[in-house]
Structures are given as C-alpha cells and as structure tokens.
Coordinates of C-alpha atoms and ligand atoms in Angstrom, one line a residue:
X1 CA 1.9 140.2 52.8
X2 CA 5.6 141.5 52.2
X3 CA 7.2 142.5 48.7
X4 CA 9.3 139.4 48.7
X5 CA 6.1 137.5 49.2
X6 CA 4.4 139.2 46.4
X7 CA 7.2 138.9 44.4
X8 CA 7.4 135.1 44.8
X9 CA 3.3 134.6 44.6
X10 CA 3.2 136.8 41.3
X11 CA 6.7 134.5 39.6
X12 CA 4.8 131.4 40.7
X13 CA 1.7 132.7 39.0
X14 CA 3.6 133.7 35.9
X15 CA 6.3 130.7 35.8
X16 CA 2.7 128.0 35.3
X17 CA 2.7 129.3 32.1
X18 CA 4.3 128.8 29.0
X19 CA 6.4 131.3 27.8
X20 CA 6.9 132.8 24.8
X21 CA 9.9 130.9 23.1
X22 CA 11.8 134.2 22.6
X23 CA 11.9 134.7 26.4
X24 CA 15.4 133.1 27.6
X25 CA 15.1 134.2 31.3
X26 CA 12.2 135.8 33.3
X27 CA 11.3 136.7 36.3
X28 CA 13.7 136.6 39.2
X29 CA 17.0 137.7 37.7
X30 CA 17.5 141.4 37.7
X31 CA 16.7 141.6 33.9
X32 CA 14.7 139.5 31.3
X33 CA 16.5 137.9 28.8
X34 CA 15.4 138.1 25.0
X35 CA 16.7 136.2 22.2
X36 CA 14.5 137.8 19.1
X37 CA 14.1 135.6 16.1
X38 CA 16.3 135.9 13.1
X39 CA 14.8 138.7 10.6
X40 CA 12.5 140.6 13.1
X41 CA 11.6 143.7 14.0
X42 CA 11.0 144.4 18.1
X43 CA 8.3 147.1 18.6
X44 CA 8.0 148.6 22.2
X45 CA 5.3 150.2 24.0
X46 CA 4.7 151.4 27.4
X47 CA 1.6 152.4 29.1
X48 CA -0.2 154.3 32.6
X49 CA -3.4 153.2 34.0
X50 CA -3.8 155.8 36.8
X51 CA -6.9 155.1 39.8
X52 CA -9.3 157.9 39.8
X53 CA -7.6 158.9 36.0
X54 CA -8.2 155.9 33.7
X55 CA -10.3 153.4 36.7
X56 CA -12.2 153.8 39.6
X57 CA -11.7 151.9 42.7
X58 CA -15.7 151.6 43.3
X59 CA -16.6 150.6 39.6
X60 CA -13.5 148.5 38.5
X61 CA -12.7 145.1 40.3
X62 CA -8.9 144.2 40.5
X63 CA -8.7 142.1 37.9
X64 CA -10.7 144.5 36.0
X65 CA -8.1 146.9 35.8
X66 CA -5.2 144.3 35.7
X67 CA -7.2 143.5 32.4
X68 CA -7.6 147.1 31.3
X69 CA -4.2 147.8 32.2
X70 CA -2.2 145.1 30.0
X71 CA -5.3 146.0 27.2
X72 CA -3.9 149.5 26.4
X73 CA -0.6 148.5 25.2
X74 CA -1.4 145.1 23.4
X75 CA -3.8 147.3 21.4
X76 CA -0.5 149.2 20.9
X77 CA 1.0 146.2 19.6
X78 CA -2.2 145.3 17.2
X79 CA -1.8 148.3 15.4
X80 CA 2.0 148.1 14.7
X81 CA 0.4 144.6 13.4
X82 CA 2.8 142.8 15.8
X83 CA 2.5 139.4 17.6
X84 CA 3.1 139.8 21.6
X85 CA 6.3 138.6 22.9
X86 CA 6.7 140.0 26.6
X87 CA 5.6 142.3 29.0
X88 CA 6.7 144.4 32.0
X89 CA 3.9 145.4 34.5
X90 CA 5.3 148.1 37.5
X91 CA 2.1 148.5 40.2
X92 CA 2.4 150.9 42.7
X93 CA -0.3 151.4 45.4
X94 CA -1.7 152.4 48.4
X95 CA -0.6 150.3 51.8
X96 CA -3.9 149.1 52.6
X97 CA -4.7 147.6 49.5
X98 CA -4.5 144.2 50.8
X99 CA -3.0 141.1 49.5
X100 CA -6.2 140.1 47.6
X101 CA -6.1 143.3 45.3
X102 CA -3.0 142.5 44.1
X103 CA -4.1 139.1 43.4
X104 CA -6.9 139.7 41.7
X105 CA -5.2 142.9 39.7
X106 CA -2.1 140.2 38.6
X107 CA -5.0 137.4 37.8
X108 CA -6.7 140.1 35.1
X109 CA -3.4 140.8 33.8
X110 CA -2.5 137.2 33.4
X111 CA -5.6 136.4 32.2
X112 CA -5.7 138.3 29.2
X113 CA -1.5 137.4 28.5
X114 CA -2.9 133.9 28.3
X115 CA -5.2 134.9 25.4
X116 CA -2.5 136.3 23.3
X117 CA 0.1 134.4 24.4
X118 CA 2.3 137.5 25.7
X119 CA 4.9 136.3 28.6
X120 CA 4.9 138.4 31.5
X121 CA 8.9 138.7 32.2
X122 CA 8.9 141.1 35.1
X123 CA 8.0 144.5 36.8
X124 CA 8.6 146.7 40.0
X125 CA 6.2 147.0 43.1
X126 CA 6.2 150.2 45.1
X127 CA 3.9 152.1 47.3
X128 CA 1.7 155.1 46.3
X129 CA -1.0 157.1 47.2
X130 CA -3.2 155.7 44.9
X131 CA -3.1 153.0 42.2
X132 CA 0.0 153.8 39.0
X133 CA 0.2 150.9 36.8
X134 CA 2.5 150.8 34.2
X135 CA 3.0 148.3 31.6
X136 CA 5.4 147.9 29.0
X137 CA 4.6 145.7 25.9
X138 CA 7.0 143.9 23.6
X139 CA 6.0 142.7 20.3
X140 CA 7.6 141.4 17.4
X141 CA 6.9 142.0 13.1
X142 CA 8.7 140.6 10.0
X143 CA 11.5 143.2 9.8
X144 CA 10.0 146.3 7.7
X145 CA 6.4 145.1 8.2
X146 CA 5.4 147.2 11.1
X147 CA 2.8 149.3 10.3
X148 CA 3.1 153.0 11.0
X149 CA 1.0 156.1 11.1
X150 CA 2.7 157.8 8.5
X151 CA 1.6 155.7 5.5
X152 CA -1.8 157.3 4.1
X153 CA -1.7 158.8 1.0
X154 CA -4.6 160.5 -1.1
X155 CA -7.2 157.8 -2.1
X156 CA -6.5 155.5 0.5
X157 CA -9.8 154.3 1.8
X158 CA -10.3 154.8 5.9
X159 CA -11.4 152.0 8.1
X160 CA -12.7 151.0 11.7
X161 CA -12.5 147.8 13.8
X162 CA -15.7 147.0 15.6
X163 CA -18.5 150.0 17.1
X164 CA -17.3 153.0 18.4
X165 CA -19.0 154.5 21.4
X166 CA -19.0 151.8 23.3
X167 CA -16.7 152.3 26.3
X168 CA -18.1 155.7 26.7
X169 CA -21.6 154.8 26.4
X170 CA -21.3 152.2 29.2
X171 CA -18.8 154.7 31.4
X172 CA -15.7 152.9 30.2
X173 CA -16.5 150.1 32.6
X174 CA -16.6 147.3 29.5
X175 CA -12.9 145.4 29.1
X176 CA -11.3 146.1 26.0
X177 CA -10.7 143.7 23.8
X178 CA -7.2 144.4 21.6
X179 CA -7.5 143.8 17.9
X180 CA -4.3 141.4 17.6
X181 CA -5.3 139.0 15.3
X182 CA -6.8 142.1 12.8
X183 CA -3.3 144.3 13.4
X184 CA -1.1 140.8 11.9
X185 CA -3.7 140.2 9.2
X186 CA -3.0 143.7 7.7
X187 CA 0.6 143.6 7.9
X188 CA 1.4 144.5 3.8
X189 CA -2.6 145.5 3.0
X190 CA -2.5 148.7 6.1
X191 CA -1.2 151.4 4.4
X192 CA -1.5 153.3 8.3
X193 CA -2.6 152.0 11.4
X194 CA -3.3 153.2 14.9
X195 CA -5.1 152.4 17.5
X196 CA -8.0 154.0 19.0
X197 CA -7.4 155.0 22.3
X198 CA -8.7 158.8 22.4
X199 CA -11.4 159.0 19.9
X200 CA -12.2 158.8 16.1
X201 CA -12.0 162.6 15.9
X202 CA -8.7 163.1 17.5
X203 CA -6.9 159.8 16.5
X204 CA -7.1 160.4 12.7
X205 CA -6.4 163.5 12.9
X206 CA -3.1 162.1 14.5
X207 CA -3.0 160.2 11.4
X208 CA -3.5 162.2 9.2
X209 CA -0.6 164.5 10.7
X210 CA 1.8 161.7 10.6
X211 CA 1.0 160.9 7.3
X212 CA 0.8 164.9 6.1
X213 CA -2.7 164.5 4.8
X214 CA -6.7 165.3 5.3
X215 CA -9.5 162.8 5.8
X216 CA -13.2 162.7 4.7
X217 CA -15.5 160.8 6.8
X218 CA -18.2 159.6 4.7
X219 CA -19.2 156.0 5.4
X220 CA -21.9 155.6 7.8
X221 CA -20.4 154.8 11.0
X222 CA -20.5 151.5 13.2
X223 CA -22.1 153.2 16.3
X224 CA -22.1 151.4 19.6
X225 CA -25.6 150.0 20.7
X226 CA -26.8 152.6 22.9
X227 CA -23.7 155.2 22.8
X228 CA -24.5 158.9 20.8
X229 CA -23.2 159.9 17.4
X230 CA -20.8 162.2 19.5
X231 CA -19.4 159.4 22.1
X232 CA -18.8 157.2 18.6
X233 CA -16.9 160.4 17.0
X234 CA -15.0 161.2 20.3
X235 CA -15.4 159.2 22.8
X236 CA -11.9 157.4 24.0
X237 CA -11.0 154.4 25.0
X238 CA -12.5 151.7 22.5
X239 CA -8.8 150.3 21.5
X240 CA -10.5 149.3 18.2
X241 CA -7.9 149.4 15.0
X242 CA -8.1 152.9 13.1
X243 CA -6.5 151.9 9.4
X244 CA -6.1 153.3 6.2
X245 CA -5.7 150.7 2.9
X246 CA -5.7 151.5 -1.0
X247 CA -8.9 151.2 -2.6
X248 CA -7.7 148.6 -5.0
X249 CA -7.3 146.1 -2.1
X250 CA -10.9 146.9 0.2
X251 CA -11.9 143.6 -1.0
X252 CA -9.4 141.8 1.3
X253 CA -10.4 143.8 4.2
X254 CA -12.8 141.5 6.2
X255 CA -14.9 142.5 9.7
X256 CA -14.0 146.3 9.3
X257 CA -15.7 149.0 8.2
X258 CA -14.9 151.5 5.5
X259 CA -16.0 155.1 7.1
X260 CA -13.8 157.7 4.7
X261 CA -11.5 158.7 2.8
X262 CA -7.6 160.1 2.4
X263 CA -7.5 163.6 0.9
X264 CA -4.7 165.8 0.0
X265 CA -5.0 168.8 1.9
X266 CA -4.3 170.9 5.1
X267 CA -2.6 167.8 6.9
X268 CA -4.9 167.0 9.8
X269 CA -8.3 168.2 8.7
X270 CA -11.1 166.0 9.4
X271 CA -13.9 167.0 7.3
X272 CA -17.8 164.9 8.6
X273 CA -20.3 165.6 6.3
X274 CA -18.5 167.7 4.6
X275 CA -17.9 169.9 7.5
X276 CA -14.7 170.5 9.3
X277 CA -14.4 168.2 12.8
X278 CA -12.8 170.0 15.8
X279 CA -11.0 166.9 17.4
X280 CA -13.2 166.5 20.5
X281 CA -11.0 163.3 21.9
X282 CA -9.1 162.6 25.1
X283 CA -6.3 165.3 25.0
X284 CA -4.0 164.5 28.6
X285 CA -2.5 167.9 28.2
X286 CA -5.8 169.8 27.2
Ligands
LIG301 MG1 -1.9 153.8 20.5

C-alpha cells in the first residue's frame, strides 16, 4: 500500500466519525483548523511510544499499541482535568510492516478516540527502523481551571486513582485506561494533579517539587492484584490520577484513595513509613 493510500484509508476511517464541534477542518488540508470555545483554556500534550522502548512487537498487537499510544497523552489531559478536543498521531515504521499493521495500529487509536470523544485531526507517516509513534493531545478547561502540579500545600491530603502495580505486575501488557471523567470532576476540588506515568515514588516526588513541598505516605495503598508492594510504589505506567485535595473537602472525593499527606519540608522528600523513599520510577535519562 502507498502513503497516499494510507493517507486516504486512515481520513476515511477518521471522517465516519463525528467530530469534536471545535474542529473546523481536519484531515486533508495542510493544517487542522480549531475554533476554541469562548472562555477556555487549550492545554497541549505530546507523547513517544517507541517499539522495543515502551511495546514489543511479539507481545503487543497493533491496535494494542495504537491504544497504548493515544492512552499516554489523554491521561495527560485527565490530569490537567481537561475534556479531549483533538489529536495528532505521527507513525513512523519499518517497510515491511504491512498494510494490516497500520490498520490495526489506526483501529486501537480510533477505538479509544471514540470513547472520549477526542477527534483525530491529522499526523505524518514516515519510514523507520522500528516503530516511533507520536501523538499529540489537545484538550480544553474553563479558562483558569486547569489543574497543575504546583498547587499542594502543607495539609493537603494525597490521593490515588485505581491499584497501582498493575501494568508492571502483568509486564505492561494490560491497556491503560485514562482517568478523564475523574481529571474534570476535580477541576476546583484538586489542589495538584498528575498523572502517573513513571511510578508513585518518582511522580510525587515530581509533585512535590513543583509544588516546593514533602509528602508522607501513610494510607494503606491500593495494590494491584498480584503486583509487589515495590511494583505498586515504583512501577510505571499505570496512567492512574496522582492528586492532592484539602482535607476539609476528602468527603467529595469519590473512587480514590487517600494514601498520604502534604508536609512542609525539604521539597521532594517522600517519607513511607516514616522512612525516606529513594524515587525508584521510570527515569528516561537515568
Ligand atoms: Mg503526565
């Protein structure tokens, strides 16, 4: 199949679909055309899913890694707390990957934009020696309402989204499912908000830095079904919500679980059992 070919199966795939009302012009013209709703904020993200780096070609079907591939950033754009207006997906790949991979890679994709409602409103194709996807995520918040890292202050109780552990306990071959709904429902009750895309250990203490404070894990945590106290502490990949809220409002928090608490201190220390944690996460640059 030729890149014009591709290019026309993917916009037919894409155009039986309805799109998001923001998106004016998709694919096909040499930009997208956005018209953002009055009093919004855009929020932008852009992700790699690399073969052999973040998927294997034995273990992870096409539309298993078109899925895992869009999943990253929309779990970007559930913890800004922002709705999904568009996306961008670039694939470049090895010549003999045939037809059907691509297929199957843009039907996962698509897929999971049809579950949030996220337009896909263009990309590039190119040739690799292995699989590079890269997908970049538009979302829109109230104006002001996105939530940020930086927010925690001293007091502020720390929550999780769902088990941890689980996409290392089963060798990251489960699809991730991003926490939209949850990210919206805290806009104005999140004090912070991240995702968890490298491990508890190293994500808060990303918080924590932003926000220029230490954290205290005490709650029990929500361990995975079969994964080890250290895959839930460390282990990357779950793309659950990491959040901080004031204790006053912990009531209104529903289907999370409260594992800590905000501390003033030596910004980015993560005390567990009362113990300093050495973050233990996914570092790309370790
Ligand atoms: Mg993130």
């Amino acid at each position: 199949m030729r890149e014009f070919d591709v290019i026309r199966r993917i916009a037919s795939l894409a155009a039986q679909r309805k799109s998001h009302p923001a998106l004016i012009t998709g694919i096909g013209d040499d930009c997208a055309v956005i018209q953002p709703a009055a009093r919004t904020d855009l929020v932008f993200t852009t992700d790699f899913l690399i073969e052999d780096r973040h998927f294997k070609h034995e273990t992870h079907t096409a539309r298993a890694v078109g899925h895992k591939a869009l999943a990253r950033s929309l779990s970007d754009l559930a913890a800004m707390g922002a709705e999904p207006v568009f996306c961008l997906v670039s694939v470049a790949l090895p010549p003999h990957r045939t037809s059907r991979w691509i297929d199957g890679f843009y039907r996962g994709v698509l897929a999971l934009a049809d579950q949030h409602r996220i337009s896909l409103a263009g990309g590039d194709l190119s040739q690799a020696d292995r699989v590079i996807a890269d997908v970049m995520c538009c979302g829109s918040v109230p104006r002001g309402k996105a939530l940020l890292r930086s927010g925690a202050k001293p007091g502020d109780r720390i929550f999780v989204t769902g088990k941890l552990g689980r996409a290392a306990a089963s060798n990251w071959r489960v699809k991730p499912v991003p926490r939209l709904e949850t990210g919206i429902s805290l806009r104005g009750l999140a004090t912070a908000a991240m995702d968890l895309s490298d491990g508890l250990s190293l994500d808060l203490r990303r918080l924590c830095l932003a926000s220029g404070v230490s954290a205290s894990l005490t709650g029990k945590l929500p361990i995975a079904s079969g994964a080890t106290l250290d895959q839930a502490l460390h282990g990357g990949e779950d793309y659950e919500l990491l959040f901080t809220a004031r204790s006053s409002t912990r009531k209104r928090i529903a289907g999370s679980t409260e594992v800590g608490v905000i501390q003033s201190g030596e910004p980015g220390l993560i005390l567990f059992e009362g113990k300093p944690l050495l973050p233990g996460g996914f570092d790309h640059f370790a």
